[in-house]
PDB file of C-alpha atoms in Angstrom:
ATOM      1  CA  GLN A   1     154.940 142.922 159.084  1.00 92.00           C
ATOM      2  CA  LEU A   2     152.626 144.688 161.493  1.00 96.00           C
ATOM      3  CA  HIS A   3     151.801 142.794 164.660  1.00 97.00           C
ATOM      4  CA  LEU A   4     149.237 143.626 167.350  1.00 98.00           C
ATOM      5  CA  GLN A   5     149.357 142.112 170.814  1.00 98.00           C
ATOM      6  CA  ALA A   6     146.593 142.666 173.365  1.00 98.00           C
ATOM      7  CA  SER A   7     147.440 142.250 177.018  1.00 97.00           C
ATOM      8  CA  GLY A   8     145.942 142.823 180.435  1.00 96.00           C
ATOM      9  CA  PRO A   9     144.430 141.084 183.459  1.00 97.00           C
ATOM     10  CA  GLY A  10     142.539 137.920 182.623  1.00 96.00           C
ATOM     11  CA  LEU A  11     140.224 138.282 185.618  1.00 98.00           C
ATOM     12  CA  VAL A  12     138.322 141.383 186.689  1.00 98.00           C
ATOM     13  CA  LYS A  13     135.865 141.715 189.563  1.00 98.00           C
ATOM     14  CA  PRO A  14     132.310 142.934 188.965  1.00 98.00           C
ATOM     15  CA  SER A  15     131.889 146.722 189.190  1.00 98.00           C
ATOM     16  CA  GLU A  16     135.613 147.271 188.616  1.00 98.00           C
ATOM     17  CA  THR A  17     137.363 148.639 185.530  1.00 98.00           C
ATOM     18  CA  LEU A  18     138.749 146.445 182.767  1.00 98.00           C
ATOM     19  CA  SER A  19     142.000 147.791 181.323  1.00 98.00           C
ATOM     20  CA  LEU A  20     143.712 146.370 178.242  1.00 98.00           C
ATOM     21  CA  THR A  21     146.645 147.513 176.151  1.00 98.00           C
ATOM     22  CA  CYS A  22     147.404 146.759 172.511  1.00 98.00           C
ATOM     23  CA  SER A  23     151.082 146.901 171.647  1.00 98.00           C
ATOM     24  CA  VAL A  24     151.818 147.523 167.983  1.00 98.00           C
ATOM     25  CA  SER A  25     155.097 146.422 166.384  1.00 97.00           C
ATOM     26  CA  GLY A  26     156.334 146.650 162.823  1.00 96.00           C
ATOM     27  CA  GLY A  27     154.748 150.039 162.182  1.00 95.00           C
ATOM     28  CA  SER A  28     153.743 153.280 163.862  1.00 95.00           C
ATOM     29  CA  ILE A  29     150.290 154.002 165.216  1.00 95.00           C
ATOM     30  CA  SER A  30     150.895 157.667 164.371  1.00 94.00           C
ATOM     31  CA  THR A  31     149.657 157.571 160.791  1.00 93.00           C
ATOM     32  CA  THR A  32     146.736 159.034 158.912  1.00 93.00           C
ATOM     33  CA  ASP A  33     146.517 155.879 156.770  1.00 94.00           C
ATOM     34  CA  TYR A  34     145.171 153.750 159.602  1.00 96.00           C
ATOM     35  CA  TYR A  35     143.092 153.864 162.742  1.00 96.00           C
ATOM     36  CA  TRP A  36     142.886 151.530 165.706  1.00 98.00           C
ATOM     37  CA  ALA A  37     139.996 149.604 167.189  1.00 98.00           C
ATOM     38  CA  TRP A  38     138.813 147.214 169.873  1.00 98.00           C
ATOM     39  CA  MET A  39     136.337 144.395 169.329  1.00 98.00           C
ATOM     40  CA  ARG A  40     135.122 141.651 171.629  1.00 98.00           C
ATOM     41  CA  GLN A  41     133.488 138.246 171.394  1.00 98.00           C
ATOM     42  CA  PRO A  42     131.607 136.690 174.330  1.00 98.00           C
ATOM     43  CA  PRO A  43     131.940 132.904 174.646  1.00 97.00           C
ATOM     44  CA  GLY A  44     130.023 131.175 171.854  1.00 96.00           C
ATOM     45  CA  LYS A  45     128.731 134.461 170.441  1.00 97.00           C
ATOM     46  CA  GLY A  46     129.504 136.872 167.631  1.00 97.00           C
ATOM     47  CA  LEU A  47     131.796 139.859 167.229  1.00 98.00           C
ATOM     48  CA  GLU A  48     131.005 143.269 168.685  1.00 98.00           C
ATOM     49  CA  TRP A  49     132.741 146.528 167.788  1.00 98.00           C
ATOM     50  CA  ILE A  50     133.660 148.449 170.956  1.00 98.00           C
ATOM     51  CA  GLY A  51     135.234 151.581 169.559  1.00 98.00           C
ATOM     52  CA  SER A  52     137.931 153.225 167.456  1.00 97.00           C
ATOM     53  CA  ILE A  53     140.587 155.915 167.776  1.00 97.00           C
ATOM     54  CA  TYR A  54     141.948 157.979 164.904  1.00 95.00           C
ATOM     55  CA  TYR A  55     145.204 159.833 164.261  1.00 91.00           C
ATOM     56  CA  SER A  56     143.505 163.106 165.155  1.00 86.00           C
ATOM     57  CA  GLY A  57     142.708 161.667 168.574  1.00 89.00           C
ATOM     58  CA  SER A  58     139.029 161.417 167.750  1.00 94.00           C
ATOM     59  CA  THR A  59     137.246 158.482 169.261  1.00 97.00           C
ATOM     60  CA  TYR A  60     133.976 156.754 168.446  1.00 97.00           C
ATOM     61  CA  TYR A  61     132.288 154.211 170.664  1.00 98.00           C
ATOM     62  CA  ASN A  62     129.551 151.642 170.362  1.00 97.00           C
ATOM     63  CA  PRO A  63     126.431 153.467 171.606  1.00 95.00           C
ATOM     64  CA  SER A  64     125.578 150.504 173.827  1.00 96.00           C
ATOM     65  CA  LEU A  65     128.899 150.895 175.682  1.00 97.00           C
ATOM     66  CA  ASP A  66     129.516 154.625 175.274  1.00 95.00           C
ATOM     67  CA  SER A  67     129.003 155.597 178.922  1.00 96.00           C
ATOM     68  CA  ARG A  68     131.573 153.036 180.149  1.00 98.00           C
ATOM     69  CA  VAL A  69     134.280 153.025 177.463  1.00 98.00           C
ATOM     70  CA  THR A  70     137.441 155.022 176.954  1.00 98.00           C
ATOM     71  CA  ILE A  71     140.000 154.346 174.222  1.00 98.00           C
ATOM     72  CA  SER A  72     143.294 156.205 174.332  1.00 97.00           C
ATOM     73  CA  GLU A  73     146.718 156.039 172.742  1.00 97.00           C
ATOM     74  CA  ASP A  74     150.301 156.393 173.870  1.00 96.00           C
ATOM     75  CA  THR A  75     152.338 157.218 170.781  1.00 94.00           C
ATOM     76  CA  SER A  76     155.606 157.170 172.732  1.00 95.00           C
ATOM     77  CA  LYS A  77     155.026 153.477 173.470  1.00 97.00           C
ATOM     78  CA  ASN A  78     153.245 152.736 170.163  1.00 97.00           C
ATOM     79  CA  GLN A  79     150.259 151.411 172.095  1.00 97.00           C
ATOM     80  CA  PHE A  80     146.570 152.060 172.397  1.00 98.00           C
ATOM     81  CA  SER A  81     144.370 151.114 175.307  1.00 98.00           C
ATOM     82  CA  LEU A  82     140.843 150.207 176.338  1.00 98.00           C
ATOM     83  CA  ARG A  83     139.161 150.976 179.621  1.00 98.00           C
ATOM     84  CA  LEU A  84     135.697 149.605 180.373  1.00 98.00           C
ATOM     85  CA  SER A  85     134.212 150.614 183.699  1.00 98.00           C
ATOM     86  CA  PHE A  86     131.613 149.018 185.949  1.00 98.00           C
ATOM     87  CA  VAL A  87     131.997 145.608 184.367  1.00 98.00           C
ATOM     88  CA  THR A  88     129.548 142.761 184.832  1.00 98.00           C
ATOM     89  CA  ALA A  89     129.559 139.105 183.824  1.00 98.00           C
ATOM     90  CA  ALA A  90     128.157 140.198 180.455  1.00 98.00           C
ATOM     91  CA  ASP A  91     131.533 141.783 179.702  1.00 98.00           C
ATOM     92  CA  THR A  92     133.265 138.400 179.823  1.00 98.00           C
ATOM     93  CA  ALA A  93     134.732 137.921 176.359  1.00 98.00           C
ATOM     94  CA  VAL A  94     137.783 137.578 174.158  1.00 98.00           C
ATOM     95  CA  TYR A  95     138.935 141.117 173.441  1.00 98.00           C
ATOM     96  CA  TYR A  96     140.632 141.851 170.126  1.00 98.00           C
ATOM     97  CA  CYS A  97     142.587 144.883 169.002  1.00 98.00           C
ATOM     98  CA  ALA A  98     142.735 145.596 165.292  1.00 98.00           C
ATOM     99  CA  ARG A  99     143.910 148.041 162.646  1.00 98.00           C
ATOM    100  CA  GLY A 100     141.414 149.784 160.410  1.00 96.00           C
ATOM    101  CA  SER A 101     142.511 151.061 157.031  1.00 93.00           C
ATOM    102  CA  MET A 102     141.775 154.582 155.824  1.00 88.00           C
ATOM    103  CA  ILE A 103     143.504 153.858 152.519  1.00 87.00           C
ATOM    104  CA  ARG A 104     141.373 154.700 149.507  1.00 85.00           C
ATOM    105  CA  GLY A 105     139.267 151.757 148.462  1.00 83.00           C
ATOM    106  CA  VAL A 106     139.652 149.814 151.688  1.00 84.00           C
ATOM    107  CA  ASN A 107     136.753 151.723 153.192  1.00 87.00           C
ATOM    108  CA  GLY A 108     137.808 151.344 156.785  1.00 91.00           C
ATOM    109  CA  ALA A 109     137.982 147.549 156.916  1.00 96.00           C
ATOM    110  CA  PHE A 110     139.853 145.920 159.804  1.00 97.00           C
ATOM    111  CA  ASP A 111     142.769 144.405 157.950  1.00 96.00           C
ATOM    112  CA  ILE A 112     145.012 143.233 160.785  1.00 98.00           C
ATOM    113  CA  TRP A 113     143.873 141.717 164.095  1.00 98.00           C
ATOM    114  CA  GLY A 114     145.696 140.764 167.249  1.00 98.00           C
ATOM    115  CA  GLN A 115     145.295 137.240 168.598  1.00 95.00           C
ATOM    116  CA  GLY A 116     142.872 138.290 171.315  1.00 96.00           C
ATOM    117  CA  THR A 117     142.977 138.159 175.093  1.00 98.00           C
ATOM    118  CA  THR A 118     140.398 136.496 177.310  1.00 98.00           C
ATOM    119  CA  VAL A 119     138.859 138.532 180.096  1.00 98.00           C
ATOM    120  CA  THR A 120     136.594 136.942 182.683  1.00 98.00           C
ATOM    121  CA  VAL A 121     134.470 139.044 185.021  1.00 98.00           C
ATOM    122  CA  SER A 122     133.958 137.179 188.263  1.00 97.00           C
ATOM    123  CA  ALA A 123     134.229 137.746 191.979  1.00 96.00           C
TER     124      ALA A 123
ATOM    125  CA  SER B   1     118.672 150.742 161.665  1.00 50.00           C
ATOM    126  CA  SER B   2     122.138 149.642 162.796  1.00 64.00           C
ATOM    127  CA  GLU B   3     121.596 145.904 162.536  1.00 91.00           C
ATOM    128  CA  LEU B   4     123.101 143.451 160.088  1.00 96.00           C
ATOM    129  CA  THR B   5     121.291 140.125 159.694  1.00 97.00           C
ATOM    130  CA  GLN B   6     122.937 136.855 158.644  1.00 98.00           C
ATOM    131  CA  ASP B   7     121.659 133.307 158.416  1.00 97.00           C
ATOM    132  CA  PRO B   8     123.050 131.435 161.459  1.00 97.00           C
ATOM    133  CA  ALA B   9     124.211 128.407 159.488  1.00 98.00           C
ATOM    134  CA  VAL B  10     124.817 127.324 155.913  1.00 98.00           C
ATOM    135  CA  SER B  11     126.175 124.084 154.500  1.00 98.00           C
ATOM    136  CA  VAL B  12     127.809 123.282 151.172  1.00 98.00           C
ATOM    137  CA  ALA B  13     129.182 120.192 149.495  1.00 98.00           C
ATOM    138  CA  LEU B  14     132.917 120.065 148.922  1.00 98.00           C
ATOM    139  CA  GLY B  15     133.800 121.737 145.625  1.00 98.00           C
ATOM    140  CA  GLN B  16     130.463 123.463 145.234  1.00 98.00           C
ATOM    141  CA  THR B  17     129.532 127.154 145.381  1.00 98.00           C
ATOM    142  CA  VAL B  18     127.993 128.786 148.421  1.00 98.00           C
ATOM    143  CA  ARG B  19     126.611 132.261 148.993  1.00 98.00           C
ATOM    144  CA  ILE B  20     126.442 133.820 152.463  1.00 98.00           C
ATOM    145  CA  SER B  21     124.200 136.851 152.760  1.00 98.00           C
ATOM    146  CA  CYS B  22     124.000 139.891 155.010  1.00 98.00           C
ATOM    147  CA  GLN B  23     121.080 142.293 155.193  1.00 97.00           C
ATOM    148  CA  GLY B  24     120.871 145.778 156.651  1.00 95.00           C
ATOM    149  CA  ASP B  25     119.650 149.256 155.823  1.00 93.00           C
ATOM    150  CA  SER B  26     123.130 150.775 156.075  1.00 92.00           C
ATOM    151  CA  LEU B  27     124.357 148.490 153.291  1.00 94.00           C
ATOM    152  CA  ARG B  28     122.556 150.745 150.811  1.00 93.00           C
ATOM    153  CA  ASN B  29     125.142 153.436 151.593  1.00 92.00           C
ATOM    154  CA  TYR B  30     128.299 151.694 152.787  1.00 93.00           C
ATOM    155  CA  TYR B  31     130.497 148.842 151.597  1.00 94.00           C
ATOM    156  CA  THR B  32     130.581 145.566 153.476  1.00 96.00           C
ATOM    157  CA  SER B  33     133.654 143.773 154.728  1.00 97.00           C
ATOM    158  CA  TRP B  34     133.717 140.035 155.331  1.00 98.00           C
ATOM    159  CA  TYR B  35     135.755 138.168 157.941  1.00 98.00           C
ATOM    160  CA  GLN B  36     136.539 134.481 158.295  1.00 98.00           C
ATOM    161  CA  GLN B  37     137.021 133.102 161.795  1.00 98.00           C
ATOM    162  CA  ARG B  38     138.183 129.568 162.383  1.00 98.00           C
ATOM    163  CA  PRO B  39     137.704 128.033 165.873  1.00 95.00           C
ATOM    164  CA  GLY B  40     140.040 129.496 168.452  1.00 95.00           C
ATOM    165  CA  GLN B  41     141.522 132.010 166.028  1.00 97.00           C
ATOM    166  CA  ALA B  42     141.225 135.732 165.418  1.00 98.00           C
ATOM    167  CA  PRO B  43     139.071 136.914 162.513  1.00 98.00           C
ATOM    168  CA  VAL B  44     140.741 137.369 159.137  1.00 98.00           C
ATOM    169  CA  LEU B  45     139.621 139.904 156.522  1.00 98.00           C
ATOM    170  CA  VAL B  46     138.663 138.116 153.283  1.00 98.00           C
ATOM    171  CA  ILE B  47     136.707 140.750 151.315  1.00 97.00           C
ATOM    172  CA  TYR B  48     136.630 144.556 151.524  1.00 96.00           C
ATOM    173  CA  GLY B  49     135.359 147.479 149.489  1.00 93.00           C
ATOM    174  CA  LYS B  50     133.501 146.836 146.271  1.00 89.00           C
ATOM    175  CA  ASN B  51     134.973 143.326 145.837  1.00 95.00           C
ATOM    176  CA  ASN B  52     138.605 143.227 146.900  1.00 96.00           C
ATOM    177  CA  ARG B  53     140.679 140.485 148.474  1.00 97.00           C
ATOM    178  CA  PRO B  54     143.675 141.093 150.750  1.00 96.00           C
ATOM    179  CA  SER B  55     146.939 139.511 149.721  1.00 95.00           C
ATOM    180  CA  GLY B  56     146.894 135.790 150.409  1.00 96.00           C
ATOM    181  CA  ILE B  57     143.137 135.314 150.185  1.00 98.00           C
ATOM    182  CA  PRO B  58     142.235 132.797 147.437  1.00 98.00           C
ATOM    183  CA  ASP B  59     140.334 134.079 144.420  1.00 97.00           C
ATOM    184  CA  ARG B  60     137.502 131.639 145.114  1.00 98.00           C
ATOM    185  CA  PHE B  61     136.264 134.288 147.583  1.00 98.00           C
ATOM    186  CA  SER B  62     134.237 137.145 146.094  1.00 98.00           C
ATOM    187  CA  GLY B  63     131.803 139.779 147.280  1.00 97.00           C
ATOM    188  CA  SER B  64     128.789 141.523 145.800  1.00 97.00           C
ATOM    189  CA  SER B  65     126.025 143.845 146.898  1.00 96.00           C
ATOM    190  CA  SER B  66     122.558 144.880 145.792  1.00 96.00           C
ATOM    191  CA  GLY B  67     120.281 147.230 147.665  1.00 95.00           C
ATOM    192  CA  ASN B  68     120.300 146.331 151.348  1.00 95.00           C
ATOM    193  CA  THR B  69     121.932 142.928 150.847  1.00 97.00           C
ATOM    194  CA  ALA B  70     125.598 142.023 150.611  1.00 97.00           C
ATOM    195  CA  SER B  71     126.848 138.559 149.730  1.00 98.00           C
ATOM    196  CA  LEU B  72     130.029 136.573 150.116  1.00 98.00           C
ATOM    197  CA  THR B  73     130.429 133.839 147.514  1.00 98.00           C
ATOM    198  CA  ILE B  74     132.874 130.957 147.750  1.00 98.00           C
ATOM    199  CA  THR B  75     133.323 129.164 144.433  1.00 98.00           C
ATOM    200  CA  GLY B  76     134.725 125.649 144.615  1.00 97.00           C
ATOM    201  CA  THR B  77     134.520 125.465 148.408  1.00 98.00           C
ATOM    202  CA  GLN B  78     137.392 123.699 150.135  1.00 98.00           C
ATOM    203  CA  ALA B  79     137.410 121.849 153.442  1.00 98.00           C
ATOM    204  CA  GLU B  80     139.540 124.593 155.007  1.00 97.00           C
ATOM    205  CA  ASP B  81     136.797 127.128 154.281  1.00 98.00           C
ATOM    206  CA  GLU B  82     134.703 125.646 157.088  1.00 98.00           C
ATOM    207  CA  ALA B  83     134.501 128.534 159.552  1.00 98.00           C
ATOM    208  CA  ASP B  84     132.326 131.323 160.872  1.00 98.00           C
ATOM    209  CA  TYR B  85     131.847 134.286 158.546  1.00 98.00           C
ATOM    210  CA  TYR B  86     130.939 137.785 159.685  1.00 98.00           C
ATOM    211  CA  CYS B  87     129.823 140.774 157.658  1.00 98.00           C
ATOM    212  CA  ASN B  88     130.698 144.254 158.865  1.00 97.00           C
ATOM    213  CA  SER B  89     129.772 147.753 157.818  1.00 96.00           C
ATOM    214  CA  ARG B  90     129.230 151.247 159.127  1.00 94.00           C
ATOM    215  CA  ASP B  91     125.932 152.156 160.699  1.00 91.00           C
ATOM    216  CA  SER B  92     123.745 154.966 159.397  1.00 87.00           C
ATOM    217  CA  SER B  93     125.823 157.601 161.240  1.00 88.00           C
ATOM    218  CA  GLY B  94     128.919 156.550 159.329  1.00 88.00           C
ATOM    219  CA  ASN B  95     131.041 156.749 162.477  1.00 89.00           C
ATOM    220  CA  HIS B  96     130.149 153.483 164.127  1.00 96.00           C
ATOM    221  CA  TRP B  97     130.686 149.919 163.007  1.00 97.00           C
ATOM    222  CA  VAL B  98     128.384 146.942 163.298  1.00 97.00           C
ATOM    223  CA  PHE B  99     128.897 143.227 162.725  1.00 98.00           C
ATOM    224  CA  GLY B 100     126.368 140.708 161.566  1.00 98.00           C
ATOM    225  CA  GLY B 101     125.586 137.839 163.893  1.00 97.00           C
ATOM    226  CA  GLY B 102     127.773 135.476 161.895  1.00 98.00           C
ATOM    227  CA  THR B 103     127.153 132.469 159.648  1.00 98.00           C
ATOM    228  CA  LYS B 104     128.604 129.071 160.481  1.00 98.00           C
ATOM    229  CA  LEU B 105     129.666 127.412 157.228  1.00 98.00           C
ATOM    230  CA  THR B 106     129.810 123.629 157.209  1.00 98.00           C
ATOM    231  CA  VAL B 107     131.538 121.864 154.316  1.00 98.00           C
ATOM    232  CA  LEU B 108     130.028 118.442 153.694  1.00 96.00           C
TER     233      LEU B 108
END
């Protein structure tokens, strides 16, 4: 059973860089069948896709965050990570990591999600 | 356009059928996924592709699509179906994803 666990500092100061890691257990991130993604949800608001990373190493980011976001992977640790620079209070949210499926017929849906980690941006 | 539009709130009587809709230009070209999110919990995939349910999702959940509108239908709604529901699809580029604003389902 695949399990995703997001972790990182719960408090980040404005203008600094938010860094989160998603640890994957029960399966390898090095697979062409799946890709890996970050989403977030500000308090009381809806879900927002942040970006995705594929087996090839290709990354795609939400255009509204593209200049501040980097998603990377560490296959030796079976983890992938999110860095969001120059954060403001608007970046306060629950951050989720998730698996996207490349399997035929699933059409890229996010089929497994981590439990989420809360990040607050405040001085 | 990269936006997906959902009604903010919908209510349904226990045991009845409810349809939650999602509109967006990209839905003409890409399938829609639907996610259920209960308070304080992570989203859960309930419908993907043409009309497929992951293992463990009850068959009272179904999906459909026509033109620029996708719909999630719950037949015989149960109390535990009360949750927020989000649609999700690719944008026109095909490389980016977008979520609808979410629909809060209340079961009366």
